[in-house]
PDB file of C-alpha atoms and ligand atoms in Angstrom:
ATOM      1  CA  MET X  96     178.181 274.951   0.360  1.00 42.00           C
ATOM      2  CA  ALA X  97     179.923 271.565  -2.002  1.00 46.00           C
ATOM      3  CA  ASP X  98     179.796 267.951  -1.095  1.00 46.00           C
ATOM      4  CA  ILE X  99     183.344 267.726  -1.123  1.00 48.00           C
ATOM      5  CA  GLY X 100     184.100 263.886  -0.337  1.00 50.00           C
ATOM      6  CA  ALA X 101     181.054 261.637  -1.650  1.00 46.00           C
ATOM      7  CA  PRO X 102     181.328 260.234  -5.077  1.00 46.00           C
ATOM      8  CA  ARG X 103     180.259 262.123  -7.680  1.00 45.00           C
ATOM      9  CA  PRO X 104     178.026 260.365  -9.863  1.00 42.00           C
ATOM     10  CA  ALA X 105     179.155 260.795 -14.141  1.00 42.00           C
ATOM     11  CA  THR X 106     175.785 263.005 -15.624  1.00 43.00           C
ATOM     12  CA  ASP X 107     176.174 264.943 -12.143  1.00 42.00           C
ATOM     13  CA  ILE X 108     179.890 266.327 -13.481  1.00 45.00           C
ATOM     14  CA  GLY X 109     179.033 265.167 -17.040  1.00 47.00           C
ATOM     15  CA  ARG X 110     182.128 263.018 -17.131  1.00 51.00           C
ATOM     16  CA  ARG X 111     183.933 261.573 -20.361  1.00 52.00           C
ATOM     17  CA  SER X 112     186.617 258.509 -19.515  1.00 57.00           C
ATOM     18  CA  ALA X 113     190.171 259.977 -19.774  1.00 54.00           C
ATOM     19  CA  GLN X 114     191.179 257.010 -21.133  1.00 55.00           C
ATOM     20  CA  GLU X 115     189.469 258.278 -24.763  1.00 57.00           C
ATOM     21  CA  GLU X 116     191.432 260.863 -24.482  1.00 54.00           C
ATOM     22  CA  PRO X 117     195.631 261.268 -24.458  1.00 61.00           C
ATOM     23  CA  PRO X 118     196.979 260.414 -20.677  1.00 74.00           C
ATOM     24  CA  ARG X 119     196.528 264.744 -20.248  1.00 88.00           C
ATOM     25  CA  ALA X 120     194.872 263.371 -16.733  1.00 95.00           C
ATOM     26  CA  PRO X 121     197.046 261.791 -13.935  1.00 96.00           C
ATOM     27  CA  ALA X 122     195.475 258.460 -13.358  1.00 96.00           C
ATOM     28  CA  GLY X 123     192.070 257.786 -11.475  1.00 96.00           C
ATOM     29  CA  GLN X 124     190.698 261.496 -12.909  1.00 96.00           C
ATOM     30  CA  TYR X 125     187.731 261.880 -15.238  1.00 95.00           C
ATOM     31  CA  LEU X 126     187.541 264.929 -17.990  1.00 95.00           C
ATOM     32  CA  THR X 127     184.514 267.632 -17.415  1.00 95.00           C
ATOM     33  CA  ASP X 128     184.153 270.591 -18.904  1.00 96.00           C
ATOM     34  CA  LYS X 129     182.053 272.232 -16.271  1.00 96.00           C
ATOM     35  CA  PHE X 130     183.698 274.314 -13.682  1.00 95.00           C
ATOM     36  CA  PRO X 131     182.282 273.124 -10.841  1.00 95.00           C
ATOM     37  CA  ALA X 132     182.967 275.695  -7.901  1.00 97.00           C
ATOM     38  CA  MET X 133     183.832 272.993  -4.783  1.00 96.00           C
ATOM     39  CA  THR X 134     183.959 275.518  -1.237  1.00 97.00           C
ATOM     40  CA  TYR X 135     183.529 273.986   1.943  1.00 97.00           C
ATOM     41  CA  VAL X 136     185.548 277.356   3.733  1.00 96.00           C
ATOM     42  CA  ALA X 137     183.590 280.437   1.619  1.00 96.00           C
ATOM     43  CA  ALA X 138     185.212 284.043   2.694  1.00 95.00           C
ATOM     44  CA  PRO X 139     182.702 286.515   3.771  1.00 93.00           C
ATOM     45  CA  PRO X 140     182.386 289.286   1.017  1.00 94.00           C
ATOM     46  CA  ILE X 141     185.519 291.751   0.267  1.00 95.00           C
ATOM     47  CA  ASP X 142     186.008 294.857   0.047  1.00 97.00           C
ATOM     48  CA  LEU X 143     188.911 295.823  -2.090  1.00 98.00           C
ATOM     49  CA  ALA X 144     189.717 299.014  -0.502  1.00 98.00           C
ATOM     50  CA  GLU X 145     190.221 296.383   2.942  1.00 98.00           C
ATOM     51  CA  TRP X 146     191.540 293.857   0.642  1.00 98.00           C
ATOM     52  CA  ARG X 147     195.451 292.679   1.632  1.00 98.00           C
ATOM     53  CA  LEU X 148     197.803 289.912   0.757  1.00 98.00           C
ATOM     54  CA  ARG X 149     200.000 289.670   3.921  1.00 98.00           C
ATOM     55  CA  VAL X 150     203.538 287.667   4.168  1.00 98.00           C
ATOM     56  CA  SER X 151     204.817 286.896   6.670  1.00 98.00           C
ATOM     57  CA  GLY X 152     206.219 284.488   8.914  1.00 98.00           C
ATOM     58  CA  LEU X 153     210.061 283.397   8.233  1.00 98.00           C
ATOM     59  CA  VAL X 154     210.749 286.450   5.851  1.00 98.00           C
ATOM     60  CA  GLU X 155     213.386 289.253   5.635  1.00 98.00           C
ATOM     61  CA  ARG X 156     210.824 291.709   5.523  1.00 98.00           C
ATOM     62  CA  GLU X 157     206.449 291.294   5.873  1.00 98.00           C
ATOM     63  CA  HIS X 158     204.430 293.201   3.696  1.00 96.00           C
ATOM     64  CA  ALA X 159     201.040 293.524   3.482  1.00 98.00           C
ATOM     65  CA  TRP X 160     199.551 293.860  -0.149  1.00 98.00           C
ATOM     66  CA  THR X 161     196.952 296.075  -1.578  1.00 98.00           C
ATOM     67  CA  TRP X 162     195.377 295.740  -4.590  1.00 98.00           C
ATOM     68  CA  ASP X 163     196.172 298.048  -6.515  1.00 98.00           C
ATOM     69  CA  GLN X 164     199.971 297.150  -5.184  1.00 98.00           C
ATOM     70  CA  ILE X 165     199.065 293.629  -6.781  1.00 98.00           C
ATOM     71  CA  LEU X 166     198.177 294.812 -10.283  1.00 98.00           C
ATOM     72  CA  ALA X 167     200.893 297.040 -10.009  1.00 98.00           C
ATOM     73  CA  LEU X 168     203.392 293.755 -10.201  1.00 98.00           C
ATOM     74  CA  PRO X 169     204.671 292.140 -13.425  1.00 98.00           C
ATOM     75  CA  GLN X 170     201.682 289.904 -15.011  1.00 98.00           C
ATOM     76  CA  ILE X 171     201.978 287.016 -15.914  1.00 98.00           C
ATOM     77  CA  THR X 172     199.834 284.418 -17.952  1.00 98.00           C
ATOM     78  CA  VAL X 173     199.541 280.550 -17.451  1.00 98.00           C
ATOM     79  CA  ASP X 174     197.290 277.715 -19.486  1.00 98.00           C
ATOM     80  CA  ALA X 175     197.051 275.043 -16.860  1.00 98.00           C
ATOM     81  CA  ASP X 176     194.940 271.682 -16.021  1.00 97.00           C
ATOM     82  CA  PHE X 177     193.135 271.811 -12.928  1.00 97.00           C
ATOM     83  CA  HIS X 178     192.531 268.541 -10.921  1.00 98.00           C
ATOM     84  CA  CYS X 179     190.159 268.358  -7.973  1.00 97.00           C
ATOM     85  CA  VAL X 180     191.028 265.178  -5.847  1.00 96.00           C
ATOM     86  CA  THR X 181     187.503 264.353  -6.067  1.00 95.00           C
ATOM     87  CA  GLN X 182     187.960 262.953  -9.717  1.00 96.00           C
ATOM     88  CA  TRP X 183     187.074 265.764 -11.806  1.00 96.00           C
ATOM     89  CA  SER X 184     189.684 267.680 -14.061  1.00 97.00           C
ATOM     90  CA  HIS X 185     189.313 269.980 -15.851  1.00 97.00           C
ATOM     91  CA  LEU X 186     191.872 270.967 -18.651  1.00 96.00           C
ATOM     92  CA  ASP X 187     193.022 274.266 -20.547  1.00 97.00           C
ATOM     93  CA  ASN X 188     192.093 276.846 -17.468  1.00 98.00           C
ATOM     94  CA  THR X 189     193.811 280.060 -18.673  1.00 98.00           C
ATOM     95  CA  TRP X 190     195.091 282.195 -15.646  1.00 98.00           C
ATOM     96  CA  GLU X 191     196.334 285.903 -15.253  1.00 98.00           C
ATOM     97  CA  GLY X 192     197.493 287.394 -12.822  1.00 98.00           C
ATOM     98  CA  VAL X 193     200.588 287.621 -10.478  1.00 98.00           C
ATOM     99  CA  SER X 194     203.431 284.519 -10.525  1.00 98.00           C
ATOM    100  CA  PHE X 195     203.598 283.279  -6.405  1.00 98.00           C
ATOM    101  CA  ARG X 196     207.668 283.967  -6.970  1.00 98.00           C
ATOM    102  CA  GLU X 197     207.488 287.622  -7.503  1.00 98.00           C
ATOM    103  CA  VAL X 198     205.331 288.317  -4.434  1.00 98.00           C
ATOM    104  CA  ILE X 199     207.843 285.773  -2.415  1.00 97.00           C
ATOM    105  CA  ARG X 200     210.524 287.773  -3.956  1.00 96.00           C
ATOM    106  CA  HIS X 201     210.384 291.273  -2.304  1.00 96.00           C
ATOM    107  CA  ALA X 202     209.603 289.128   1.222  1.00 97.00           C
ATOM    108  CA  LYS X 203     212.832 287.806   0.622  1.00 97.00           C
ATOM    109  CA  PRO X 204     212.384 284.123   2.639  1.00 98.00           C
ATOM    110  CA  LEU X 205     215.088 282.851   5.270  1.00 98.00           C
ATOM    111  CA  ALA X 206     217.339 280.170   5.103  1.00 98.00           C
ATOM    112  CA  GLN X 207     215.425 277.870   7.199  1.00 98.00           C
ATOM    113  CA  ALA X 208     211.567 278.777   5.167  1.00 98.00           C
ATOM    114  CA  ARG X 209     210.448 275.600   3.225  1.00 98.00           C
ATOM    115  CA  TYR X 210     206.993 275.515   4.059  1.00 98.00           C
ATOM    116  CA  VAL X 211     204.011 278.047   3.341  1.00 98.00           C
ATOM    117  CA  MET X 212     201.003 278.262   4.633  1.00 98.00           C
ATOM    118  CA  VAL X 213     198.236 279.692   2.374  1.00 98.00           C
ATOM    119  CA  HIS X 214     195.335 281.568   4.319  1.00 98.00           C
ATOM    120  CA  CYS X 215     192.178 282.884   3.144  1.00 98.00           C
ATOM    121  CA  TYR X 216     189.461 285.177   3.937  1.00 98.00           C
ATOM    122  CA  GLY X 217     186.988 282.951   5.629  1.00 98.00           C
ATOM    123  CA  GLY X 218     189.611 281.260   7.664  1.00 98.00           C
ATOM    124  CA  TYR X 219     190.497 277.816   4.930  1.00 98.00           C
ATOM    125  CA  THR X 220     194.114 277.226   5.104  1.00 98.00           C
ATOM    126  CA  ALA X 221     196.555 274.968   2.536  1.00 98.00           C
ATOM    127  CA  ASN X 222     199.805 274.277   3.115  1.00 98.00           C
ATOM    128  CA  ILE X 223     202.992 273.808   0.454  1.00 98.00           C
ATOM    129  CA  SER X 224     206.410 273.126   0.389  1.00 98.00           C
ATOM    130  CA  LEU X 225     208.108 276.246  -0.937  1.00 98.00           C
ATOM    131  CA  ALA X 226     209.427 274.366  -3.400  1.00 98.00           C
ATOM    132  CA  ALA X 227     206.599 273.538  -4.841  1.00 98.00           C
ATOM    133  CA  ALA X 228     204.963 277.089  -4.926  1.00 98.00           C
ATOM    134  CA  MET X 229     208.221 278.236  -6.426  1.00 98.00           C
ATOM    135  CA  GLU X 230     207.553 276.402  -9.808  1.00 98.00           C
ATOM    136  CA  ASP X 231     207.282 278.576 -12.937  1.00 97.00           C
ATOM    137  CA  ASP X 232     203.015 277.723 -12.915  1.00 98.00           C
ATOM    138  CA  VAL X 233     202.318 279.075  -9.600  1.00 98.00           C
ATOM    139  CA  LEU X 234     200.193 282.188 -10.254  1.00 99.00           C
ATOM    140  CA  PHE X 235     198.090 284.424  -7.443  1.00 99.00           C
ATOM    141  CA  ALA X 236     194.909 284.794 -10.325  1.00 99.00           C
ATOM    142  CA  HIS X 237     192.740 287.401 -10.692  1.00 98.00           C
ATOM    143  CA  ARG X 238     191.405 286.483 -14.270  1.00 98.00           C
ATOM    144  CA  HIS X 239     190.098 283.279 -15.919  1.00 98.00           C
ATOM    145  CA  ASP X 240     189.458 282.578 -19.378  1.00 98.00           C
ATOM    146  CA  GLY X 241     189.445 286.039 -20.167  1.00 98.00           C
ATOM    147  CA  GLU X 242     187.419 286.873 -17.541  1.00 98.00           C
ATOM    148  CA  PRO X 243     187.721 288.666 -13.981  1.00 98.00           C
ATOM    149  CA  ILE X 244     187.818 285.158 -11.742  1.00 98.00           C
ATOM    150  CA  ALA X 245     184.195 284.734 -10.256  1.00 97.00           C
ATOM    151  CA  ALA X 246     183.127 285.341  -6.410  1.00 97.00           C
ATOM    152  CA  ASP X 247     182.493 282.121  -6.138  1.00 97.00           C
ATOM    153  CA  HIS X 248     185.551 281.104  -7.945  1.00 98.00           C
ATOM    154  CA  GLY X 249     187.775 283.159  -5.263  1.00 98.00           C
ATOM    155  CA  ALA X 250     187.478 286.662  -6.720  1.00 98.00           C
ATOM    156  CA  PRO X 251     189.633 288.620  -6.445  1.00 98.00           C
ATOM    157  CA  LEU X 252     192.373 286.969  -5.406  1.00 98.00           C
ATOM    158  CA  ARG X 253     193.260 283.001  -5.654  1.00 98.00           C
ATOM    159  CA  LEU X 254     196.324 280.703  -5.813  1.00 99.00           C
ATOM    160  CA  VAL X 255     196.380 278.152  -8.890  1.00 98.00           C
ATOM    161  CA  VAL X 256     199.091 275.017  -8.273  1.00 98.00           C
ATOM    162  CA  PRO X 257     198.414 273.231 -11.385  1.00 98.00           C
ATOM    163  CA  GLN X 258     200.882 270.930 -10.600  1.00 98.00           C
ATOM    164  CA  ARG X 259     199.142 269.765  -7.226  1.00 98.00           C
ATOM    165  CA  TYR X 260     195.791 268.602  -6.371  1.00 98.00           C
ATOM    166  CA  ALA X 261     193.067 271.656  -6.489  1.00 98.00           C
ATOM    167  CA  TRP X 262     192.275 271.983  -2.910  1.00 98.00           C
ATOM    168  CA  LYS X 263     195.693 273.477  -2.497  1.00 98.00           C
ATOM    169  CA  SER X 264     194.776 276.058  -5.016  1.00 98.00           C
ATOM    170  CA  ALA X 265     193.234 278.111  -1.954  1.00 98.00           C
ATOM    171  CA  LYS X 266     190.402 280.916  -3.032  1.00 98.00           C
ATOM    172  CA  TRP X 267     189.547 284.088  -1.546  1.00 98.00           C
ATOM    173  CA  VAL X 268     193.886 284.508  -0.722  1.00 98.00           C
ATOM    174  CA  SER X 269     194.298 287.065   2.548  1.00 98.00           C
ATOM    175  CA  GLY X 270     197.833 286.046   3.386  1.00 98.00           C
ATOM    176  CA  LEU X 271     201.330 283.432   3.197  1.00 98.00           C
ATOM    177  CA  GLU X 272     203.115 282.364   6.605  1.00 98.00           C
ATOM    178  CA  LEU X 273     206.862 281.034   5.771  1.00 98.00           C
ATOM    179  CA  MET X 274     207.544 278.079   7.753  1.00 98.00           C
ATOM    180  CA  GLU X 275     210.334 276.261   8.672  1.00 98.00           C
ATOM    181  CA  ASP X 276     208.266 273.206   9.636  1.00 98.00           C
ATOM    182  CA  ASP X 277     205.498 271.749   7.344  1.00 98.00           C
ATOM    183  CA  ARG X 278     201.550 271.885   9.084  1.00 98.00           C
ATOM    184  CA  ALA X 279     198.775 270.908   7.745  1.00 98.00           C
ATOM    185  CA  GLY X 280     195.977 273.234   6.395  1.00 98.00           C
ATOM    186  CA  PHE X 281     192.368 272.378   6.426  1.00 98.00           C
ATOM    187  CA  TRP X 282     191.973 269.370   4.151  1.00 98.00           C
ATOM    188  CA  GLU X 283     195.570 268.165   5.409  1.00 98.00           C
ATOM    189  CA  VAL X 284     194.156 268.091   9.301  1.00 97.00           C
ATOM    190  CA  ARG X 285     191.359 266.031   8.319  1.00 96.00           C
ATOM    191  CA  GLY X 286     193.234 263.306   5.673  1.00 97.00           C
ATOM    192  CA  TYR X 287     194.437 264.550   2.406  1.00 97.00           C
ATOM    193  CA  HIS X 288     198.172 264.707   2.239  1.00 98.00           C
ATOM    194  CA  MET X 289     200.984 267.217   2.686  1.00 98.00           C
ATOM    195  CA  GLU X 290     202.176 267.379  -0.601  1.00 98.00           C
ATOM    196  CA  GLY X 291     199.190 266.032  -2.782  1.00 98.00           C
ATOM    197  CA  ASP X 292     200.924 265.618  -6.587  1.00 98.00           C
ATOM    198  CA  PRO X 293     198.434 264.023  -8.915  1.00 97.00           C
ATOM    199  CA  TRP X 294     200.362 262.649 -10.717  1.00 96.00           C
ATOM    200  CA  LYS X 295     201.914 260.521  -8.025  1.00 96.00           C
ATOM    201  CA  GLU X 296     197.612 260.295  -7.203  1.00 97.00           C
ATOM    202  CA  GLU X 297     199.070 261.712  -3.390  1.00 97.00           C
ATOM    203  CA  ARG X 298     195.370 261.955  -2.558  1.00 97.00           C
ATOM    204  CA  PHE X 299     195.376 260.889   1.146  1.00 97.00           C
ATOM    205  CA  GLY X 300     198.165 261.205   4.023  1.00 94.00           C
ATOM    206  CA  SER X 301     199.237 258.613   5.837  1.00 79.00           C
ATOM    207  CA  GLY X 302     196.910 259.207   9.154  1.00 60.00           C
ATOM    208  CA  PRO X 303     196.355 262.443  11.696  1.00 53.00           C
ATOM    209  CA  VAL X 304     199.325 264.753  11.237  1.00 49.00           C
TER     210      VAL X 304
HETATM  211  N1  MTE K 506     189.234 279.544   0.613  1.00 57.96           N
HETATM  212  C1  MTE K 506     188.667 278.185   0.382  1.00 57.96           C
HETATM  213  N2  MTE K 506     190.068 277.716  -0.937  1.00 57.96           N
HETATM  214  C2  MTE K 506     189.325 276.934  -1.732  1.00 57.96           C
HETATM  215  C3  MTE K 506     188.424 275.654  -1.230  1.00 57.96           C
HETATM  216  C4  MTE K 506     187.675 276.625  -0.133  1.00 57.96           C
HETATM  217  O1  MTE K 506     186.456 275.689   0.192  1.00 57.96           O
HETATM  218  N3  MTE K 506     188.114 278.097   0.661  1.00 57.96           N
HETATM  219  N4  MTE K 506     188.237 274.538  -1.672  1.00 57.96           N
HETATM  220  C5  MTE K 506     189.572 274.070  -2.401  1.00 57.96           C
HETATM  221  C6  MTE K 506     188.920 272.866  -3.393  1.00 57.96           C
HETATM  222  S1  MTE K 506     188.423 271.359  -2.195  1.00 57.96           S
HETATM  223  C7  MTE K 506     189.574 272.654  -4.985  1.00 57.96           C
HETATM  224  S2  MTE K 506     188.487 271.307  -5.499  1.00 57.96           S
HETATM  225  C8  MTE K 506     189.166 274.259  -5.266  1.00 57.96           C
HETATM  226  C9  MTE K 506     187.910 274.050  -6.740  1.00 57.96           C
HETATM  227  O2  MTE K 506     188.098 275.498  -6.799  1.00 57.96           O
HETATM  228  P1  MTE K 506     187.159 276.287  -7.507  1.00 57.96           P
HETATM  229  O3  MTE K 506     185.449 276.538  -7.223  1.00 57.96           O
HETATM  230  O4  MTE K 506     187.310 277.257  -8.383  1.00 57.96           O
HETATM  231  O5  MTE K 506     186.867 275.154  -8.926  1.00 57.96           O
HETATM  232  O6  MTE K 506     188.830 275.150  -4.991  1.00 57.96           O
HETATM  233  C10 MTE K 506     189.795 274.987  -3.357  1.00 57.96           C
HETATM  234  N5  MTE K 506     190.314 276.233  -2.841  1.00 57.96           N
HETATM  235 MO1   MO K 507     188.754 269.815  -4.145  1.00 57.96          MO
END
């Protein structure tokens, strides 16, 4: 279990100052070539035959995708940076998988659906506005930098939301719940920001939700 809350010494993650680089990373971030696994709530072992991605809540068609169905959807590649709220940024990741839009398109969200709760195997959750989730670069990824995603990075499938702090990039994703009103996920309950835009340094929320 990674200690996510504690400040990490520079030597721990091999970071260098973001100021030496063009401003690729948001304010308050350091660059690292390492890709630490940051897990507070891990998944139990997942059997691909039993695995499902359930889309539920405010949709016309609830559906539980099987692994084969996910692989049969159009696949996209996204090059994106990854910004953890504990201040490390890992640039130039190549993710492959299915766009969030593609999955949601089949479910047909109802007009009043404005937020998504992302559910994970193991019980982790993260909330995201539907508008943010529908951006071009948001995907369910099963490959990273040309390799299958490693177990500790969220295999078989993780969400990747490049324009949000990485706690919203839920690993071992199991479901999407479309909601009318925003609700706090695992870290949002514990004080992290409901939106979490790194370019606005939305690290912490305004108080208990
Ligand atoms: N299911 C689950 N997803 C999760 C987490 C977690 O503990 N459980 N940690 C989050 C946090 S805080 C970060 S920074 C990223 C880290 O992704 P990585 O382990 O691939 O670097 O995953 C996010 N997704
Ligand atoms: Mo994180």
